[in-house]
PDB file of C-alpha atoms in Angstrom:
ATOM      1  CA  MET A 273       8.939 -31.619  -3.009  1.00 47.00           C
ATOM      2  CA  LYS A 274       8.716 -30.131   0.479  1.00 48.00           C
ATOM      3  CA  GLY A 275      12.258 -31.275   1.198  1.00 47.00           C
ATOM      4  CA  GLU A 276      13.586 -29.233  -1.725  1.00 71.00           C
ATOM      5  CA  LEU A 277      12.375 -26.023  -0.152  1.00 79.00           C
ATOM      6  CA  GLY A 278      14.274 -24.311   2.596  1.00 86.00           C
ATOM      7  CA  PRO A 279      15.697 -20.938   3.606  1.00 92.00           C
ATOM      8  CA  GLY A 280      16.865 -19.042   0.520  1.00 93.00           C
ATOM      9  CA  ALA A 281      15.736 -21.781  -1.903  1.00 93.00           C
ATOM     10  CA  ARG A 282      14.915 -20.867  -5.503  1.00 94.00           C
ATOM     11  CA  LEU A 283      12.307 -22.730  -7.519  1.00 94.00           C
ATOM     12  CA  GLU A 284      11.079 -22.070 -11.049  1.00 95.00           C
ATOM     13  CA  ASP A 285       8.119 -23.587 -12.921  1.00 95.00           C
ATOM     14  CA  GLU A 286       7.393 -26.145 -10.194  1.00 93.00           C
ATOM     15  CA  THR A 287       4.036 -27.583  -9.112  1.00 91.00           C
ATOM     16  CA  LEU A 288       3.562 -27.847  -5.345  1.00 87.00           C
ATOM     17  CA  SER A 289      -0.186 -28.410  -5.189  1.00 85.00           C
ATOM     18  CA  GLY A 290      -1.658 -29.965  -2.067  1.00 87.00           C
ATOM     19  CA  GLU A 291       1.562 -29.603  -0.086  1.00 89.00           C
ATOM     20  CA  ASP A 292       1.571 -28.968   3.651  1.00 92.00           C
ATOM     21  CA  PHE A 293       4.312 -26.567   4.710  1.00 94.00           C
ATOM     22  CA  ALA A 294       3.368 -26.400   8.377  1.00 94.00           C
ATOM     23  CA  GLU A 295       6.143 -24.876  10.501  1.00 95.00           C
ATOM     24  CA  ALA A 296       8.612 -25.025   7.594  1.00 95.00           C
ATOM     25  CA  ASP A 297      11.373 -22.435   7.305  1.00 97.00           C
ATOM     26  CA  LEU A 298      11.054 -20.915   3.824  1.00 96.00           C
ATOM     27  CA  SER A 299      12.497 -17.518   4.681  1.00 97.00           C
ATOM     28  CA  ASP A 300      13.962 -15.592   1.728  1.00 98.00           C
ATOM     29  CA  ALA A 301      12.818 -18.314  -0.687  1.00 97.00           C
ATOM     30  CA  VAL A 302      12.219 -17.265  -4.317  1.00 97.00           C
ATOM     31  CA  LEU A 303       9.450 -18.915  -6.335  1.00 96.00           C
ATOM     32  CA  LEU A 304       8.984 -18.044 -10.001  1.00 97.00           C
ATOM     33  CA  ARG A 305       5.998 -19.214 -12.063  1.00 97.00           C
ATOM     34  CA  CYS A 306       5.126 -21.938  -9.537  1.00 95.00           C
ATOM     35  CA  ALA A 307       1.722 -23.492  -8.828  1.00 94.00           C
ATOM     36  CA  LEU A 308       0.779 -23.953  -5.173  1.00 92.00           C
ATOM     37  CA  GLU A 309      -2.889 -24.877  -5.295  1.00 90.00           C
ATOM     38  CA  ASP A 310      -4.534 -26.101  -2.063  1.00 91.00           C
ATOM     39  CA  ALA A 311      -1.272 -25.641  -0.158  1.00 92.00           C
ATOM     40  CA  ALA A 312      -1.272 -25.059   3.602  1.00 93.00           C
ATOM     41  CA  PHE A 313       1.111 -22.676   5.353  1.00 95.00           C
ATOM     42  CA  SER A 314       0.436 -23.046   9.069  1.00 96.00           C
ATOM     43  CA  SER A 315       3.019 -21.264  11.250  1.00 97.00           C
ATOM     44  CA  THR A 316       5.313 -21.235   8.210  1.00 97.00           C
ATOM     45  CA  ASN A 317       8.291 -18.860   8.153  1.00 98.00           C
ATOM     46  CA  LEU A 318       8.070 -17.008   4.824  1.00 98.00           C
ATOM     47  CA  ARG A 319       9.776 -13.835   5.958  1.00 98.00           C
ATOM     48  CA  GLY A 320      11.411 -12.061   3.024  1.00 98.00           C
ATOM     49  CA  ALA A 321      10.163 -14.659   0.524  1.00 98.00           C
ATOM     50  CA  ARG A 322       9.463 -13.577  -3.059  1.00 98.00           C
ATOM     51  CA  PHE A 323       6.737 -14.935  -5.338  1.00 98.00           C
ATOM     52  CA  GLU A 324       6.534 -13.901  -8.996  1.00 98.00           C
ATOM     53  CA  ARG A 325       3.832 -15.020 -11.466  1.00 98.00           C
ATOM     54  CA  CYS A 326       2.767 -17.824  -9.142  1.00 97.00           C
ATOM     55  CA  ARG A 327      -0.620 -19.483  -8.670  1.00 95.00           C
ATOM     56  CA  LEU A 328      -1.600 -19.705  -5.014  1.00 94.00           C
ATOM     57  CA  VAL A 329      -5.191 -20.819  -5.448  1.00 93.00           C
ATOM     58  CA  ARG A 330      -7.116 -21.900  -2.327  1.00 91.00           C
ATOM     59  CA  CYS A 331      -3.990 -21.553  -0.193  1.00 92.00           C
ATOM     60  CA  ARG A 332      -4.301 -21.115   3.557  1.00 94.00           C
ATOM     61  CA  PHE A 333      -1.887 -18.978   5.542  1.00 96.00           C
ATOM     62  CA  ALA A 334      -2.543 -19.434   9.273  1.00 96.00           C
ATOM     63  CA  HIS A 335      -0.240 -17.812  11.832  1.00 97.00           C
ATOM     64  CA  ALA A 336       2.378 -17.604   9.075  1.00 98.00           C
ATOM     65  CA  ASP A 337       5.253 -15.114   9.067  1.00 98.00           C
ATOM     66  CA  LEU A 338       5.081 -13.125   5.811  1.00 98.00           C
ATOM     67  CA  ARG A 339       6.926 -10.054   7.009  1.00 98.00           C
ATOM     68  CA  GLU A 340       8.694  -8.262   4.136  1.00 98.00           C
ATOM     69  CA  ALA A 341       7.450 -10.913   1.680  1.00 98.00           C
ATOM     70  CA  ALA A 342       6.783  -9.762  -1.892  1.00 98.00           C
ATOM     71  CA  PHE A 343       4.143 -11.019  -4.333  1.00 98.00           C
ATOM     72  CA  GLU A 344       4.135  -9.834  -7.961  1.00 98.00           C
ATOM     73  CA  ASP A 345       1.663 -10.836 -10.688  1.00 98.00           C
ATOM     74  CA  CYS A 346       0.331 -13.676  -8.528  1.00 98.00           C
ATOM     75  CA  GLN A 347      -3.061 -15.366  -8.835  1.00 96.00           C
ATOM     76  CA  PHE A 348      -4.822 -16.101  -5.529  1.00 95.00           C
ATOM     77  CA  ARG A 349      -8.393 -16.294  -6.874  1.00 91.00           C
ATOM     78  CA  ASP A 350     -10.069 -19.604  -7.491  1.00 88.00           C
ATOM     79  CA  PRO A 351     -11.332 -19.323 -11.104  1.00 82.00           C
ATOM     80  CA  ASP A 352     -13.873 -22.098 -10.460  1.00 78.00           C
ATOM     81  CA  GLY A 353     -15.458 -20.606  -7.341  1.00 69.00           C
ATOM     82  CA  ARG A 354     -15.755 -17.651  -5.002  1.00 73.00           C
ATOM     83  CA  LYS A 355     -13.102 -18.763  -2.558  1.00 80.00           C
ATOM     84  CA  GLY A 356      -9.971 -16.698  -2.175  1.00 87.00           C
ATOM     85  CA  ALA A 357      -6.795 -17.031  -0.163  1.00 91.00           C
ATOM     86  CA  ALA A 358      -7.105 -17.075   3.627  1.00 94.00           C
ATOM     87  CA  PHE A 359      -4.681 -15.090   5.763  1.00 97.00           C
ATOM     88  CA  ALA A 360      -5.648 -15.882   9.357  1.00 96.00           C
ATOM     89  CA  PHE A 361      -3.627 -14.215  12.107  1.00 97.00           C
ATOM     90  CA  THR A 362      -0.758 -13.840   9.664  1.00 97.00           C
ATOM     91  CA  ARG A 363       2.115 -11.398  10.058  1.00 97.00           C
ATOM     92  CA  LEU A 364       2.224  -9.252   6.923  1.00 98.00           C
ATOM     93  CA  GLU A 365       4.164  -6.241   8.178  1.00 97.00           C
ATOM     94  CA  GLU A 366       5.976  -4.534   5.272  1.00 98.00           C
ATOM     95  CA  ALA A 367       4.704  -7.165   2.834  1.00 98.00           C
ATOM     96  CA  SER A 368       3.946  -6.032  -0.715  1.00 98.00           C
ATOM     97  CA  PHE A 369       1.444  -7.196  -3.333  1.00 98.00           C
ATOM     98  CA  ARG A 370       1.777  -5.857  -6.889  1.00 98.00           C
ATOM     99  CA  ARG A 371      -0.679  -6.684  -9.676  1.00 98.00           C
ATOM    100  CA  CYS A 372      -2.082  -9.649  -7.749  1.00 98.00           C
ATOM    101  CA  ASP A 373      -5.593 -11.075  -7.976  1.00 97.00           C
ATOM    102  CA  LEU A 374      -6.793 -11.318  -4.371  1.00 97.00           C
ATOM    103  CA  THR A 375     -10.494 -11.545  -5.156  1.00 96.00           C
ATOM    104  CA  HIS A 376     -12.454 -12.739  -2.096  1.00 95.00           C
ATOM    105  CA  ALA A 377      -9.272 -13.027  -0.035  1.00 96.00           C
ATOM    106  CA  ARG A 378      -9.827 -12.978   3.718  1.00 96.00           C
ATOM    107  CA  PHE A 379      -7.466 -11.185   6.047  1.00 97.00           C
ATOM    108  CA  GLU A 380      -8.643 -12.122   9.535  1.00 96.00           C
ATOM    109  CA  GLY A 381      -6.702 -10.953  12.558  1.00 96.00           C
ATOM    110  CA  ALA A 382      -3.696 -10.239  10.324  1.00 97.00           C
ATOM    111  CA  GLU A 383      -0.966  -7.713  11.105  1.00 97.00           C
ATOM    112  CA  LEU A 384      -0.634  -5.361   8.128  1.00 97.00           C
ATOM    113  CA  HIS A 385       1.512  -2.488   9.387  1.00 97.00           C
ATOM    114  CA  ASP A 386       3.225  -0.769   6.435  1.00 97.00           C
ATOM    115  CA  ALA A 387       1.865  -3.326   3.949  1.00 98.00           C
ATOM    116  CA  ARG A 388       1.480  -2.140   0.342  1.00 98.00           C
ATOM    117  CA  PHE A 389      -1.070  -3.207  -2.271  1.00 98.00           C
ATOM    118  CA  GLU A 390      -0.519  -1.792  -5.753  1.00 98.00           C
ATOM    119  CA  ASP A 391      -2.783  -2.361  -8.790  1.00 98.00           C
ATOM    120  CA  CYS A 392      -4.342  -5.417  -7.117  1.00 98.00           C
ATOM    121  CA  ASN A 393      -7.807  -6.893  -7.515  1.00 98.00           C
ATOM    122  CA  LEU A 394      -9.273  -6.998  -4.009  1.00 98.00           C
ATOM    123  CA  THR A 395     -12.918  -7.340  -5.061  1.00 96.00           C
ATOM    124  CA  GLY A 396     -14.909  -8.714  -2.138  1.00 96.00           C
ATOM    125  CA  ALA A 397     -11.807  -9.059   0.033  1.00 97.00           C
ATOM    126  CA  VAL A 398     -12.485  -8.942   3.772  1.00 97.00           C
ATOM    127  CA  PHE A 399     -10.236  -7.219   6.296  1.00 97.00           C
ATOM    128  CA  SER A 400     -11.630  -8.421   9.617  1.00 95.00           C
ATOM    129  CA  ARG A 401     -10.043  -7.395  12.920  1.00 95.00           C
ATOM    130  CA  VAL A 402      -6.784  -6.590  11.160  1.00 96.00           C
ATOM    131  CA  GLY A 403      -4.131  -4.289  12.560  1.00 95.00           C
ATOM    132  CA  PHE A 404      -2.419  -1.600  10.511  1.00 96.00           C
ATOM    133  CA  GLY A 405      -0.571  -0.173  13.506  1.00 92.00           C
ATOM    134  CA  ARG A 406       2.601  -0.848  15.405  1.00 87.00           C
ATOM    135  CA  THR A 407       3.236   0.163  18.992  1.00 85.00           C
ATOM    136  CA  PHE A 408       6.435   1.970  19.866  1.00 82.00           C
ATOM    137  CA  GLY A 409       6.975   2.286  23.575  1.00 76.00           C
ATOM    138  CA  ARG A 410       4.063   2.299  25.953  1.00 78.00           C
ATOM    139  CA  LYS A 411       1.790   4.878  24.327  1.00 80.00           C
ATOM    140  CA  VAL A 412       2.949   5.587  20.762  1.00 84.00           C
ATOM    141  CA  GLU A 413       1.188   3.782  17.923  1.00 85.00           C
ATOM    142  CA  ARG A 414       2.019   4.412  14.296  1.00 93.00           C
ATOM    143  CA  ILE A 415      -0.397   3.334  11.585  1.00 95.00           C
ATOM    144  CA  ALA A 416       0.813   2.820   8.033  1.00 97.00           C
ATOM    145  CA  ALA A 417      -0.495   1.077   4.901  1.00 97.00           C
ATOM    146  CA  GLU A 418      -0.865   1.832   1.193  1.00 98.00           C
ATOM    147  CA  PHE A 419      -3.516   0.812  -1.324  1.00 98.00           C
ATOM    148  CA  VAL A 420      -2.761   2.300  -4.738  1.00 98.00           C
ATOM    149  CA  GLY A 421      -4.885   1.766  -7.846  1.00 98.00           C
ATOM    150  CA  CYS A 422      -6.662  -1.267  -6.374  1.00 98.00           C
ATOM    151  CA  ASN A 423     -10.112  -2.622  -7.189  1.00 98.00           C
ATOM    152  CA  MET A 424     -11.744  -2.873  -3.760  1.00 98.00           C
ATOM    153  CA  ALA A 425     -15.377  -2.994  -4.827  1.00 98.00           C
ATOM    154  CA  LEU A 426     -17.537  -4.814  -2.282  1.00 97.00           C
ATOM    155  CA  ALA A 427     -14.560  -5.139   0.062  1.00 98.00           C
ATOM    156  CA  GLY A 428     -15.145  -5.374   3.797  1.00 98.00           C
ATOM    157  CA  LEU A 429     -13.256  -2.696   5.711  1.00 98.00           C
ATOM    158  CA  ALA A 430     -15.721  -2.146   8.530  1.00 97.00           C
ATOM    159  CA  GLY A 431     -13.957  -0.799  11.586  1.00 97.00           C
ATOM    160  CA  ALA A 432     -10.577  -0.559   9.853  1.00 97.00           C
ATOM    161  CA  ARG A 433      -8.206   2.027  11.288  1.00 97.00           C
ATOM    162  CA  LEU A 434      -6.343   3.746   8.446  1.00 97.00           C
ATOM    163  CA  PRO A 435      -5.913   7.396   9.507  1.00 97.00           C
ATOM    164  CA  GLY A 436      -3.333   9.215   7.438  1.00 97.00           C
ATOM    165  CA  CYS A 437      -2.906   6.269   5.071  1.00 97.00           C
ATOM    166  CA  ARG A 438      -2.878   6.288   1.293  1.00 97.00           C
ATOM    167  CA  LEU A 439      -5.773   4.814  -0.710  1.00 98.00           C
ATOM    168  CA  THR A 440      -5.332   6.676  -3.976  1.00 98.00           C
ATOM    169  CA  ARG A 441      -7.207   5.731  -7.159  1.00 98.00           C
ATOM    170  CA  CYS A 442      -8.915   2.822  -5.411  1.00 98.00           C
ATOM    171  CA  ASP A 443     -12.323   1.590  -6.524  1.00 98.00           C
ATOM    172  CA  LEU A 444     -14.359   1.352  -3.308  1.00 98.00           C
ATOM    173  CA  ARG A 445     -17.796   1.002  -4.893  1.00 97.00           C
ATOM    174  CA  GLU A 446     -20.255  -0.622  -2.486  1.00 97.00           C
ATOM    175  CA  ALA A 447     -17.419  -1.375  -0.057  1.00 98.00           C
ATOM    176  CA  ASP A 448     -18.314  -1.601   3.631  1.00 98.00           C
ATOM    177  CA  LEU A 449     -16.463   1.289   5.276  1.00 98.00           C
ATOM    178  CA  SER A 450     -18.768   1.550   8.284  1.00 98.00           C
ATOM    179  CA  GLU A 451     -17.097   2.682  11.509  1.00 98.00           C
ATOM    180  CA  ALA A 452     -13.750   2.863   9.664  1.00 98.00           C
ATOM    181  CA  ASP A 453     -11.249   5.617  10.446  1.00 98.00           C
ATOM    182  CA  PHE A 454      -9.887   7.430   7.378  1.00 98.00           C
ATOM    183  CA  GLU A 455      -9.154  10.749   9.068  1.00 98.00           C
ATOM    184  CA  GLY A 456      -6.367  12.544   7.228  1.00 98.00           C
ATOM    185  CA  ALA A 457      -6.160   9.746   4.656  1.00 98.00           C
ATOM    186  CA  ASP A 458      -5.303  10.321   0.991  1.00 98.00           C
ATOM    187  CA  LEU A 459      -8.342   9.154  -1.007  1.00 98.00           C
ATOM    188  CA  THR A 460      -7.647  11.222  -4.111  1.00 98.00           C
ATOM    189  CA  GLY A 461      -9.158   9.717  -7.237  1.00 98.00           C
ATOM    190  CA  ALA A 462     -11.023   7.027  -5.280  1.00 98.00           C
ATOM    191  CA  ASN A 463     -14.483   5.787  -6.245  1.00 98.00           C
ATOM    192  CA  LEU A 464     -16.834   5.884  -3.248  1.00 97.00           C
ATOM    193  CA  PHE A 465     -20.077   5.357  -5.175  1.00 95.00           C
ATOM    194  CA  GLN A 466     -22.627   3.635  -2.910  1.00 94.00           C
ATOM    195  CA  ALA A 467     -19.985   2.787  -0.320  1.00 96.00           C
ATOM    196  CA  ILE A 468     -21.396   2.081   3.155  1.00 97.00           C
ATOM    197  CA  VAL A 469     -20.187   4.968   5.298  1.00 97.00           C
ATOM    198  CA  ASP A 470     -22.279   4.773   8.466  1.00 97.00           C
ATOM    199  CA  GLY A 471     -20.086   6.082  11.258  1.00 98.00           C
ATOM    200  CA  THR A 472     -17.057   6.477   8.990  1.00 98.00           C
ATOM    201  CA  ARG A 473     -14.479   9.082  10.044  1.00 98.00           C
ATOM    202  CA  LEU A 474     -13.286  11.311   7.185  1.00 98.00           C
ATOM    203  CA  ALA A 475     -12.118  14.471   8.968  1.00 98.00           C
ATOM    204  CA  GLY A 476      -9.145  15.969   7.164  1.00 98.00           C
ATOM    205  CA  ALA A 477      -9.216  13.323   4.422  1.00 98.00           C
ATOM    206  CA  ASP A 478      -8.315  14.323   0.858  1.00 98.00           C
ATOM    207  CA  LEU A 479     -11.121  13.366  -1.539  1.00 97.00           C
ATOM    208  CA  ARG A 480     -10.125  15.603  -4.428  1.00 97.00           C
ATOM    209  CA  GLY A 481     -10.922  13.916  -7.725  1.00 97.00           C
ATOM    210  CA  ALA A 482     -12.885  11.150  -5.991  1.00 97.00           C
ATOM    211  CA  GLU A 483     -16.325   9.925  -7.060  1.00 96.00           C
ATOM    212  CA  VAL A 484     -18.551  11.095  -4.197  1.00 95.00           C
ATOM    213  CA  SER A 485     -22.028  10.659  -5.691  1.00 90.00           C
ATOM    214  CA  GLY A 486     -24.345   9.374  -2.974  1.00 88.00           C
ATOM    215  CA  LEU A 487     -21.905  10.152  -0.154  1.00 92.00           C
ATOM    216  CA  ASP A 488     -24.199  11.498   2.569  1.00 92.00           C
ATOM    217  CA  LEU A 489     -22.114  13.549   4.988  1.00 93.00           C
ATOM    218  CA  ARG A 490     -24.811  13.182   7.640  1.00 93.00           C
ATOM    219  CA  ARG A 491     -23.981   9.494   7.981  1.00 95.00           C
ATOM    220  CA  LEU A 492     -20.323  10.152   8.741  1.00 97.00           C
ATOM    221  CA  ALA A 493     -18.873  10.279  12.229  1.00 97.00           C
ATOM    222  CA  SER A 494     -16.598  13.173  11.190  1.00 97.00           C
ATOM    223  CA  TYR A 495     -15.842  15.244   8.103  1.00 96.00           C
ATOM    224  CA  ARG A 496     -14.356  18.507   9.389  1.00 96.00           C
ATOM    225  CA  ASP A 497     -11.691  19.913   7.017  1.00 97.00           C
ATOM    226  CA  LEU A 498     -12.573  17.337   4.361  1.00 96.00           C
ATOM    227  CA  LYS A 499     -10.761  18.324   1.150  1.00 97.00           C
ATOM    228  CA  ILE A 500     -12.796  18.425  -2.069  1.00 96.00           C
ATOM    229  CA  THR A 501     -12.840  20.411  -5.296  1.00 95.00           C
ATOM    230  CA  PRO A 502     -15.573  22.982  -6.082  1.00 91.00           C
ATOM    231  CA  ASP A 503     -17.312  20.705  -8.576  1.00 90.00           C
ATOM    232  CA  GLN A 504     -17.635  17.912  -6.011  1.00 91.00           C
ATOM    233  CA  GLN A 505     -19.753  20.030  -3.671  1.00 88.00           C
ATOM    234  CA  TYR A 506     -22.836  19.631  -5.849  1.00 84.00           C
ATOM    235  CA  ALA A 507     -22.764  15.822  -5.607  1.00 88.00           C
ATOM    236  CA  LEU A 508     -22.369  16.041  -1.824  1.00 90.00           C
ATOM    237  CA  LEU A 509     -25.217  18.508  -1.461  1.00 86.00           C
ATOM    238  CA  ASP A 510     -27.421  16.391  -3.705  1.00 83.00           C
ATOM    239  CA  ALA A 511     -26.719  13.333  -1.537  1.00 82.00           C
ATOM    240  CA  MET A 512     -27.979  15.346   1.446  1.00 81.00           C
ATOM    241  CA  GLY A 513     -31.269  15.997  -0.318  1.00 79.00           C
ATOM    242  CA  LEU A 514     -30.587  19.613  -1.304  1.00 76.00           C
ATOM    243  CA  ASP A 515     -31.883  20.758  -4.670  1.00 73.00           C
ATOM    244  CA  VAL A 516     -28.893  22.602  -6.128  1.00 69.00           C
ATOM    245  CA  ARG A 517     -29.856  24.725  -9.139  1.00 68.00           C
ATOM    246  CA  PRO A 518     -27.952  27.242 -11.234  1.00 64.00           C
ATOM    247  CA  ASP A 519     -28.737  30.937 -10.678  1.00 63.00           C
TER     248      ASP A 519
END
């Protein structure tokens, strides 16, 4: 089956389980309703590839090129266990994931500049030592990424640098956001209930409409010019131990 795949190939309703695509050139390939369980993509060129309604259970992407790749309605979660897809040192610049189940996925050392996740399940996903920035010239770095309407409960984003990025309507309950940089980020409508925020930077972030119960501002590294609505102030004051009572 490996020989049938190549640059620009199109496959529908195929089963490619257990295949090893190491160093294969699958750029611009289109896979529709395919099953790729236990497949390995080591140093595989998948730039511009498109996956729709595919199963990619227990797949391993190591040093793969997934720039500008698109995944829609894809299943990455192992229904029989807690193991998700592994993206180790993978290039995911400008990649997009829409309505994908990435439960327990691990993004380790991945490049995610301008990547977009929309309506995805990222429960327990780990973003470890990932990069959301791109360097232009010697001193200019631009950071870009979007998470829209995603379930990111229990996700690991410790130390992530996402200033000015969009994380609207994301469920971040009990997520590890320690030491992360969200300064100027759009977190409108997010759920931050019991999120770990030790050393988190939220200066200038927009939290209007977000669930902020339990968010202790004293634990943050910055919160100057934080944007909230009047009704949110009571939850923030309560988290700081102040007894707010009506007149």
